[in-house]
mmCIF file of C-alpha atoms in Angstrom:
data_model
loop_
_atom_site.group_PDB
_atom_site.id
_atom_site.type_symbol
_atom_site.label_atom_id
_atom_site.label_comp_id
_atom_site.label_asym_id
_atom_site.label_seq_id
_atom_site.Cartn_x
_atom_site.Cartn_y
_atom_site.Cartn_z
ATOM 1 C CA MET A 1 -72.658 20.568 -49.988
ATOM 2 C CA GLY A 2 -70.436 22.399 -52.448
ATOM 3 C CA GLY A 3 -66.666 22.371 -52.662
ATOM 4 C CA ASN A 4 -66.113 25.811 -51.071
ATOM 5 C CA ARG A 5 -67.647 24.890 -47.668
ATOM 6 C CA SER A 6 -65.431 23.869 -44.752
ATOM 7 C CA TRP A 7 -66.333 21.440 -41.963
ATOM 8 C CA VAL A 8 -66.996 23.012 -38.540
ATOM 9 C CA THR A 9 -64.543 21.751 -35.889
ATOM 10 C CA GLU A 10 -65.781 23.839 -32.957
ATOM 11 C CA PHE A 11 -68.785 25.823 -31.815
ATOM 12 C CA VAL A 12 -69.144 29.027 -29.807
ATOM 13 C CA LEU A 13 -71.587 29.059 -26.884
ATOM 14 C CA LEU A 14 -73.208 32.506 -26.833
ATOM 15 C CA GLY A 15 -74.586 32.067 -23.304
ATOM 16 C CA PHE A 16 -76.574 34.878 -21.706
ATOM 17 C CA GLN A 17 -74.830 37.810 -23.449
ATOM 18 C CA LEU A 18 -74.952 40.163 -20.461
ATOM 19 C CA SER A 19 -72.546 42.797 -19.183
ATOM 20 C CA ALA A 20 -69.305 41.621 -17.561
ATOM 21 C CA GLN A 21 -70.481 42.723 -14.103
ATOM 22 C CA ARG A 22 -73.757 40.808 -14.370
ATOM 23 C CA GLU A 23 -72.068 37.689 -15.676
ATOM 24 C CA LEU A 24 -69.593 37.819 -12.769
ATOM 25 C CA LEU A 25 -72.523 38.052 -10.347
ATOM 26 C CA LEU A 26 -74.181 35.077 -12.066
ATOM 27 C CA PHE A 27 -70.903 33.172 -11.774
ATOM 28 C CA TRP A 28 -70.889 33.451 -7.969
ATOM 29 C CA VAL A 29 -74.622 32.713 -7.638
ATOM 30 C CA PHE A 30 -74.473 29.694 -9.955
ATOM 31 C CA SER A 31 -71.279 28.448 -8.300
ATOM 32 C CA LEU A 32 -72.999 28.519 -4.914
ATOM 33 C CA LEU A 33 -76.070 26.697 -6.231
ATOM 34 C CA TYR A 34 -73.921 24.108 -8.008
ATOM 35 C CA THR A 35 -71.804 23.447 -4.920
ATOM 36 C CA CYS A 36 -74.877 23.140 -2.697
ATOM 37 C CA SER A 37 -76.548 20.719 -5.119
ATOM 38 C CA LEU A 38 -73.451 18.491 -5.208
ATOM 39 C CA LEU A 39 -73.151 18.507 -1.419
ATOM 40 C CA ALA A 40 -76.859 17.865 -0.821
ATOM 41 C CA ASN A 41 -77.128 15.039 -3.348
ATOM 42 C CA GLY A 42 -73.803 13.556 -2.238
ATOM 43 C CA MET A 43 -74.963 13.576 1.378
ATOM 44 C CA ILE A 44 -78.281 11.912 0.475
ATOM 45 C CA PHE A 45 -76.528 9.204 -1.519
ATOM 46 C CA ALA A 46 -74.017 8.575 1.291
ATOM 47 C CA LEU A 47 -76.764 8.382 3.942
ATOM 48 C CA ILE A 48 -78.776 5.891 1.888
ATOM 49 C CA CYS A 49 -75.673 3.724 1.421
ATOM 50 C CA LEU A 50 -74.578 3.880 5.061
ATOM 51 C CA ASP A 51 -77.900 3.522 6.926
ATOM 52 C CA GLN A 52 -79.557 0.105 6.757
ATOM 53 C CA ARG A 53 -82.929 1.641 7.688
ATOM 54 C CA LEU A 54 -82.914 3.499 4.376
ATOM 55 C CA HIS A 55 -82.419 0.348 2.300
ATOM 56 C CA THR A 56 -85.998 0.399 1.009
ATOM 57 C CA PRO A 57 -87.392 0.750 -2.545
ATOM 58 C CA MET A 58 -88.251 4.446 -2.094
ATOM 59 C CA TYR A 59 -84.722 5.384 -1.025
ATOM 60 C CA PHE A 60 -83.245 3.031 -3.613
ATOM 61 C CA PHE A 61 -84.845 5.181 -6.330
ATOM 62 C CA LEU A 62 -83.851 8.354 -4.467
ATOM 63 C CA SER A 63 -80.206 7.230 -4.568
ATOM 64 C CA HIS A 64 -80.459 6.895 -8.344
ATOM 65 C CA LEU A 65 -82.073 10.330 -8.516
ATOM 66 C CA ALA A 66 -79.164 11.780 -6.510
ATOM 67 C CA ILE A 67 -76.618 10.232 -8.901
ATOM 68 C CA ILE A 68 -78.522 11.574 -11.915
ATOM 69 C CA ASP A 69 -78.768 15.077 -10.455
ATOM 70 C CA MET A 70 -75.046 15.263 -9.656
ATOM 71 C CA SER A 71 -74.132 13.946 -13.105
ATOM 72 C CA PHE A 72 -76.676 16.150 -14.867
ATOM 73 C CA ALA A 73 -75.379 19.339 -13.254
ATOM 74 C CA SER A 74 -71.715 18.377 -13.718
ATOM 75 C CA ASN A 75 -72.248 17.818 -17.439
ATOM 76 C CA ASN A 76 -73.131 21.444 -18.236
ATOM 77 C CA VAL A 77 -72.565 23.759 -15.271
ATOM 78 C CA PRO A 78 -68.711 23.760 -15.090
ATOM 79 C CA LYS A 79 -68.450 24.847 -18.742
ATOM 80 C CA MET A 80 -71.175 27.444 -18.189
ATOM 81 C CA LEU A 81 -69.304 28.840 -15.172
ATOM 82 C CA ALA A 82 -66.064 29.000 -17.150
ATOM 83 C CA ASN A 83 -67.811 30.866 -19.973
ATOM 84 C CA LEU A 84 -69.161 33.470 -17.526
ATOM 85 C CA VAL A 85 -65.638 34.583 -16.576
ATOM 86 C CA THR A 86 -63.746 34.136 -19.844
ATOM 87 C CA GLN A 87 -63.953 35.596 -23.322
ATOM 88 C CA ASN A 88 -63.120 32.265 -24.978
ATOM 89 C CA ARG A 89 -66.466 30.454 -25.247
ATOM 90 C CA ALA A 90 -65.436 27.933 -27.881
ATOM 91 C CA ILE A 91 -66.163 24.235 -27.452
ATOM 92 C CA SER A 92 -64.788 21.554 -29.761
ATOM 93 C CA PHE A 93 -67.141 19.458 -31.866
ATOM 94 C CA VAL A 94 -66.670 16.154 -29.996
ATOM 95 C CA PRO A 95 -67.084 17.594 -26.443
ATOM 96 C CA CYS A 96 -70.144 19.487 -27.687
ATOM 97 C CA ILE A 97 -71.760 16.300 -29.018
ATOM 98 C CA MET A 98 -70.875 14.447 -25.793
ATOM 99 C CA GLN A 99 -72.483 17.254 -23.795
ATOM 100 C CA THR A 100 -75.623 16.914 -25.911
ATOM 101 C CA PHE A 101 -75.659 13.122 -25.501
ATOM 102 C CA LEU A 102 -75.225 13.151 -21.710
ATOM 103 C CA TYR A 103 -77.750 15.958 -21.259
ATOM 104 C CA ILE A 104 -80.423 13.973 -23.122
ATOM 105 C CA ALA A 105 -79.474 10.683 -21.454
ATOM 106 C CA PHE A 106 -79.629 12.018 -17.893
ATOM 107 C CA ALA A 107 -82.842 13.970 -18.569
ATOM 108 C CA LEU A 108 -84.638 10.949 -20.036
ATOM 109 C CA THR A 109 -83.366 8.676 -17.255
ATOM 110 C CA GLU A 110 -84.636 11.091 -14.612
ATOM 111 C CA CYS A 111 -88.064 11.142 -16.295
ATOM 112 C CA LEU A 112 -88.284 7.364 -16.048
ATOM 113 C CA ILE A 113 -86.936 7.216 -12.480
ATOM 114 C CA LEU A 114 -89.641 9.715 -11.458
ATOM 115 C CA VAL A 115 -92.242 7.404 -13.016
ATOM 116 C CA ALA A 116 -90.786 4.445 -11.101
ATOM 117 C CA MET A 117 -90.973 6.482 -7.893
ATOM 118 C CA SER A 118 -94.625 7.304 -8.541
ATOM 119 C CA TYR A 119 -95.343 3.590 -9.073
ATOM 120 C CA ASP A 120 -93.568 2.832 -5.783
ATOM 121 C CA ARG A 121 -95.753 5.371 -3.926
ATOM 122 C CA TYR A 122 -98.877 3.985 -5.653
ATOM 123 C CA VAL A 123 -98.138 0.443 -4.446
ATOM 124 C CA ALA A 124 -97.149 1.645 -0.946
ATOM 125 C CA ILE A 125 -100.396 3.581 -0.407
ATOM 126 C CA CYS A 126 -102.949 1.680 -2.506
ATOM 127 C CA HIS A 127 -101.657 -1.867 -1.883
ATOM 128 C CA PRO A 128 -99.710 -1.704 1.403
ATOM 129 C CA LEU A 129 -100.206 -5.375 2.309
ATOM 130 C CA GLN A 130 -98.664 -6.503 -0.985
ATOM 131 C CA TYR A 131 -95.945 -3.850 -1.067
ATOM 132 C CA THR A 132 -92.984 -6.072 -0.181
ATOM 133 C CA VAL A 133 -94.060 -8.651 -2.774
ATOM 134 C CA ILE A 134 -94.785 -6.233 -5.627
ATOM 135 C CA MET A 135 -91.801 -3.949 -4.973
ATOM 136 C CA SER A 136 -89.233 -6.678 -4.444
ATOM 137 C CA TRP A 137 -85.558 -5.893 -4.908
ATOM 138 C CA SER A 138 -85.528 -7.691 -8.239
ATOM 139 C CA VAL A 139 -88.416 -5.523 -9.503
ATOM 140 C CA CYS A 140 -86.737 -2.340 -8.260
ATOM 141 C CA THR A 141 -83.452 -3.322 -9.903
ATOM 142 C CA VAL A 142 -85.189 -4.029 -13.225
ATOM 143 C CA LEU A 143 -87.080 -0.708 -13.110
ATOM 144 C CA ALA A 144 -83.889 1.241 -12.380
ATOM 145 C CA ALA A 145 -81.853 -0.624 -15.001
ATOM 146 C CA MET A 146 -84.526 -0.152 -17.664
ATOM 147 C CA SER A 147 -84.710 3.564 -16.849
ATOM 148 C CA TRP A 148 -80.964 3.987 -17.384
ATOM 149 C CA LEU A 149 -80.916 1.756 -20.477
ATOM 150 C CA CYS A 150 -83.877 3.475 -22.168
ATOM 151 C CA GLY A 151 -82.490 6.922 -21.355
ATOM 152 C CA PHE A 152 -79.081 6.232 -22.888
ATOM 153 C CA VAL A 153 -80.416 4.299 -25.899
ATOM 154 C CA LEU A 154 -82.844 7.097 -26.810
ATOM 155 C CA ALA A 155 -80.085 9.677 -26.322
ATOM 156 C CA LEU A 156 -77.832 7.639 -28.633
ATOM 157 C CA ILE A 157 -80.550 7.643 -31.313
ATOM 158 C CA HIS A 158 -80.797 11.442 -31.137
ATOM 159 C CA VAL A 159 -77.012 11.844 -31.360
ATOM 160 C CA VAL A 160 -76.639 9.405 -34.272
ATOM 161 C CA LEU A 161 -79.299 11.334 -36.184
ATOM 162 C CA LEU A 162 -77.484 14.556 -35.303
ATOM 163 C CA LEU A 163 -74.097 13.270 -36.509
ATOM 164 C CA ARG A 164 -75.483 12.385 -39.933
ATOM 165 C CA LEU A 165 -76.002 16.122 -40.575
ATOM 166 C CA PRO A 166 -73.299 18.358 -42.076
ATOM 167 C CA PHE A 167 -72.182 21.405 -40.056
ATOM 168 C CA CYS A 168 -70.509 23.818 -42.436
ATOM 169 C CA GLY A 169 -71.896 27.281 -41.794
ATOM 170 C CA PRO A 170 -72.602 29.304 -38.624
ATOM 171 C CA ARG A 171 -71.047 27.962 -35.440
ATOM 172 C CA GLU A 172 -72.646 30.163 -32.740
ATOM 173 C CA VAL A 173 -74.857 28.053 -30.446
ATOM 174 C CA ASN A 174 -77.515 30.348 -28.954
ATOM 175 C CA HIS A 175 -77.403 28.673 -25.543
ATOM 176 C CA PHE A 176 -75.079 28.234 -22.575
ATOM 177 C CA PHE A 177 -74.454 24.563 -23.455
ATOM 178 C CA CYS A 178 -74.832 22.303 -26.495
ATOM 179 C CA GLU A 179 -78.571 21.805 -26.254
ATOM 180 C CA LEU A 180 -79.992 19.558 -28.980
ATOM 181 C CA LEU A 181 -82.385 22.024 -30.633
ATOM 182 C CA SER A 182 -79.813 24.829 -30.562
ATOM 183 C CA VAL A 183 -77.185 22.655 -32.268
ATOM 184 C CA LEU A 184 -79.718 21.441 -34.842
ATOM 185 C CA GLU A 185 -80.267 25.040 -35.959
ATOM 186 C CA LEU A 186 -76.660 25.157 -37.227
ATOM 187 C CA ALA A 187 -76.952 22.134 -39.524
ATOM 188 C CA CYS A 188 -76.499 22.717 -43.256
ATOM 189 C CA ALA A 189 -79.232 20.245 -44.222
ATOM 190 C CA ASP A 190 -82.915 19.549 -43.697
ATOM 191 C CA THR A 191 -83.553 18.521 -40.072
ATOM 192 C CA TRP A 192 -87.140 17.317 -40.475
ATOM 193 C CA LEU A 193 -86.256 13.739 -39.448
ATOM 194 C CA ASN A 194 -84.489 14.932 -36.282
ATOM 195 C CA GLU A 195 -87.429 17.167 -35.371
ATOM 196 C CA ALA A 196 -89.924 14.355 -36.028
ATOM 197 C CA VAL A 197 -87.955 11.981 -33.778
ATOM 198 C CA ILE A 198 -87.690 14.639 -31.057
ATOM 199 C CA PHE A 199 -91.451 15.179 -31.146
ATOM 200 C CA ALA A 200 -92.167 11.431 -31.145
ATOM 201 C CA ALA A 201 -89.734 10.924 -28.246
ATOM 202 C CA SER A 202 -91.437 13.766 -26.361
ATOM 203 C CA ILE A 203 -94.769 11.954 -26.694
ATOM 204 C CA PHE A 204 -93.219 8.630 -25.678
ATOM 205 C CA ILE A 205 -91.022 9.818 -22.811
ATOM 206 C CA LEU A 206 -92.926 12.885 -21.553
ATOM 207 C CA VAL A 207 -96.657 12.773 -22.300
ATOM 208 C CA GLY A 208 -97.019 8.998 -21.890
ATOM 209 C CA PRO A 209 -95.183 8.733 -18.547
ATOM 210 C CA LEU A 210 -96.861 11.904 -17.277
ATOM 211 C CA CYS A 211 -100.266 10.333 -17.947
ATOM 212 C CA LEU A 212 -99.169 7.235 -16.011
ATOM 213 C CA VAL A 213 -98.059 9.428 -13.106
ATOM 214 C CA LEU A 214 -101.368 11.318 -13.090
ATOM 215 C CA VAL A 215 -103.343 8.056 -13.144
ATOM 216 C CA SER A 216 -101.233 6.732 -10.250
ATOM 217 C CA TYR A 217 -101.755 9.857 -8.186
ATOM 218 C CA THR A 218 -105.464 9.939 -8.907
ATOM 219 C CA SER A 219 -105.662 6.464 -7.358
ATOM 220 C CA ILE A 220 -103.380 7.567 -4.513
ATOM 221 C CA LEU A 221 -105.534 10.627 -3.770
ATOM 222 C CA TRP A 222 -108.664 8.513 -3.741
ATOM 223 C CA THR A 223 -107.025 6.069 -1.325
ATOM 224 C CA ILE A 224 -105.735 8.871 0.925
ATOM 225 C CA LEU A 225 -109.224 10.358 1.225
ATOM 226 C CA LYS A 226 -110.453 7.008 2.546
ATOM 227 C CA ILE A 227 -107.809 6.820 5.307
ATOM 228 C CA GLN A 228 -109.536 7.144 8.675
ATOM 229 C CA SER A 229 -106.537 8.422 10.620
ATOM 230 C CA GLY A 230 -105.956 12.152 10.217
ATOM 231 C CA GLU A 231 -102.240 11.753 10.945
ATOM 232 C CA GLY A 232 -101.904 8.939 8.407
ATOM 233 C CA ARG A 233 -103.761 10.972 5.807
ATOM 234 C CA ARG A 234 -101.543 14.007 6.418
ATOM 235 C CA LYS A 235 -98.332 11.961 6.212
ATOM 236 C CA ALA A 236 -99.340 10.208 2.981
ATOM 237 C CA PHE A 237 -100.493 13.446 1.380
ATOM 238 C CA SER A 238 -97.297 15.292 2.390
ATOM 239 C CA THR A 239 -95.059 12.640 0.819
ATOM 240 C CA CYS A 240 -97.013 12.432 -2.424
ATOM 241 C CA SER A 241 -97.632 16.168 -2.875
ATOM 242 C CA SER A 242 -93.869 16.809 -2.805
ATOM 243 C CA HIS A 243 -93.276 14.197 -5.478
ATOM 244 C CA LEU A 244 -96.152 15.446 -7.612
ATOM 245 C CA CYS A 245 -94.846 19.020 -7.385
ATOM 246 C CA VAL A 246 -91.395 18.035 -8.699
ATOM 247 C CA VAL A 247 -92.915 15.822 -11.405
ATOM 248 C CA GLY A 248 -95.140 18.677 -12.553
ATOM 249 C CA PHE A 249 -92.234 21.103 -12.830
ATOM 250 C CA PHE A 250 -89.936 18.605 -14.538
ATOM 251 C CA PHE A 251 -92.372 17.309 -17.147
ATOM 252 C CA GLY A 252 -94.081 20.667 -17.676
ATOM 253 C CA ILE A 253 -90.889 22.567 -18.475
ATOM 254 C CA ALA A 254 -89.643 19.768 -20.750
ATOM 255 C CA MET A 255 -92.874 19.871 -22.752
ATOM 256 C CA VAL A 256 -92.614 23.664 -23.099
ATOM 257 C CA ILE A 257 -89.052 23.357 -24.439
ATOM 258 C CA TYR A 258 -89.534 20.452 -26.832
ATOM 259 C CA MET A 259 -93.204 20.531 -27.837
ATOM 260 C CA VAL A 260 -94.089 24.243 -28.119
ATOM 261 C CA PRO A 261 -93.392 25.725 -31.601
ATOM 262 C CA GLU A 262 -90.174 27.717 -32.008
ATOM 263 C CA SER A 263 -90.042 31.528 -31.832
ATOM 264 C CA ASN A 264 -87.406 34.185 -31.164
ATOM 265 C CA GLN A 265 -88.861 34.931 -27.738
ATOM 266 C CA LYS A 266 -89.041 31.229 -26.869
ATOM 267 C CA LYS A 267 -85.301 30.806 -27.434
ATOM 268 C CA GLU A 268 -84.456 33.224 -24.610
ATOM 269 C CA GLN A 269 -87.079 31.576 -22.389
ATOM 270 C CA GLU A 270 -85.489 28.180 -23.068
ATOM 271 C CA LYS A 271 -82.200 29.365 -21.593
ATOM 272 C CA ILE A 272 -83.936 30.371 -18.373
ATOM 273 C CA LEU A 273 -85.992 27.179 -18.240
ATOM 274 C CA SER A 274 -82.868 25.093 -18.840
ATOM 275 C CA LEU A 275 -81.354 26.615 -15.702
ATOM 276 C CA PHE A 276 -84.083 24.820 -13.763
ATOM 277 C CA TYR A 277 -82.762 21.444 -14.934
ATOM 278 C CA ASN A 278 -79.094 22.296 -14.535
ATOM 279 C CA LEU A 279 -79.083 24.226 -11.246
ATOM 280 C CA PHE A 280 -82.374 24.421 -9.394
ATOM 281 C CA ASN A 281 -83.801 20.927 -9.954
ATOM 282 C CA PRO A 282 -80.649 19.122 -8.671
ATOM 283 C CA LEU A 283 -80.869 21.273 -5.532
ATOM 284 C CA LEU A 284 -84.647 21.031 -5.072
ATOM 285 C CA ASN A 285 -84.816 17.241 -5.322
ATOM 286 C CA PRO A 286 -82.821 16.485 -2.151
ATOM 287 C CA LEU A 287 -84.563 19.320 -0.288
ATOM 288 C CA ILE A 288 -88.089 18.224 -1.239
ATOM 289 C CA TYR A 289 -87.676 14.455 -1.224
ATOM 290 C CA SER A 290 -85.151 13.808 1.477
ATOM 291 C CA LEU A 291 -83.916 16.565 3.757
ATOM 292 C CA ARG A 292 -87.457 17.337 4.952
ATOM 293 C CA ASN A 293 -88.019 13.608 5.529
ATOM 294 C CA ALA A 294 -87.950 12.454 9.165
ATOM 295 C CA GLN A 295 -86.178 9.173 8.314
ATOM 296 C CA VAL A 296 -83.381 10.988 6.504
ATOM 297 C CA LYS A 297 -82.999 13.476 9.362
ATOM 298 C CA ASP A 298 -82.769 10.583 11.834
ATOM 299 C CA ALA A 299 -80.182 8.852 9.641
ATOM 300 C CA LEU A 300 -78.128 12.058 9.453
ATOM 301 C CA GLY A 301 -78.322 12.406 13.243
ATOM 302 C CA ARG A 302 -77.110 8.827 13.742
ATOM 303 C CA VAL A 303 -74.175 9.317 11.359
ATOM 304 C CA LEU A 304 -73.143 12.564 13.083
ATOM 305 C CA GLN A 305 -73.346 10.886 16.501
ATOM 306 C CA VAL A 306 -71.092 8.057 15.323
ATOM 307 C CA ARG A 307 -68.582 10.553 13.901
ATOM 308 C CA ALA A 308 -68.599 12.540 17.148
ATOM 309 C CA ARG A 309 -67.608 9.545 19.281
#
């Protein structure tokens, strides 16, 4: 290390580095998206809790997805919004590491919840007569609990490996939050172990689960094609295509960020892609999965009727 090097106590988030007028515009746009995502996910979670008709495995996983999306956005977006309207973009070491930990934990948990949701749709469409037995409440609870546990344990491993590194030199994080790879670049030691673990985790938590999802949906598609009823085929395909679309975006962007080799151009692309996870994905999930769903619309109508009386 050397005796003349000092320990870094805070970092500076460089953000988007645009003109003041453009950053102010982004502040209002991002604030609107953030508020809408919180309201939409909060409404979905409340409806699932209040309406007994929505107490099914599919909506059980959707409630977890809503919690993850609200938490995920709230971890990074408020600090990003503050940085867009202030010149002080410093963040202390401990809050920065906590931001990194929660970002990884919520992202990994969402990956696994999406896999659980694909398994639920596979059983519902390919084995409908055994659905209530296979997807019992105990099974759903175990799947959800394991998703949260695995997500936070893997995030803890990444953070522990990060904390073993010395940070003594540059403190400018080239991102709008403390993203793992961006913080790693500032370490004053060899980060080969961290990078190897990140790549291995990407295979384990991204490529592996994505293959399981694709296998599930191949079976689902084959089953849908054999449905005699045109209406039944359309309904099944509509539900599954929405899920597959979100899964494709989520896993695809994550693999681009963490598995494609680094380059100067890629760093700027990562900032834009990260906005998908922090702003657009939390808003798209309730729109795609729930608000266009007839059961959720009916539940919302019943709640509004009760409130109106």
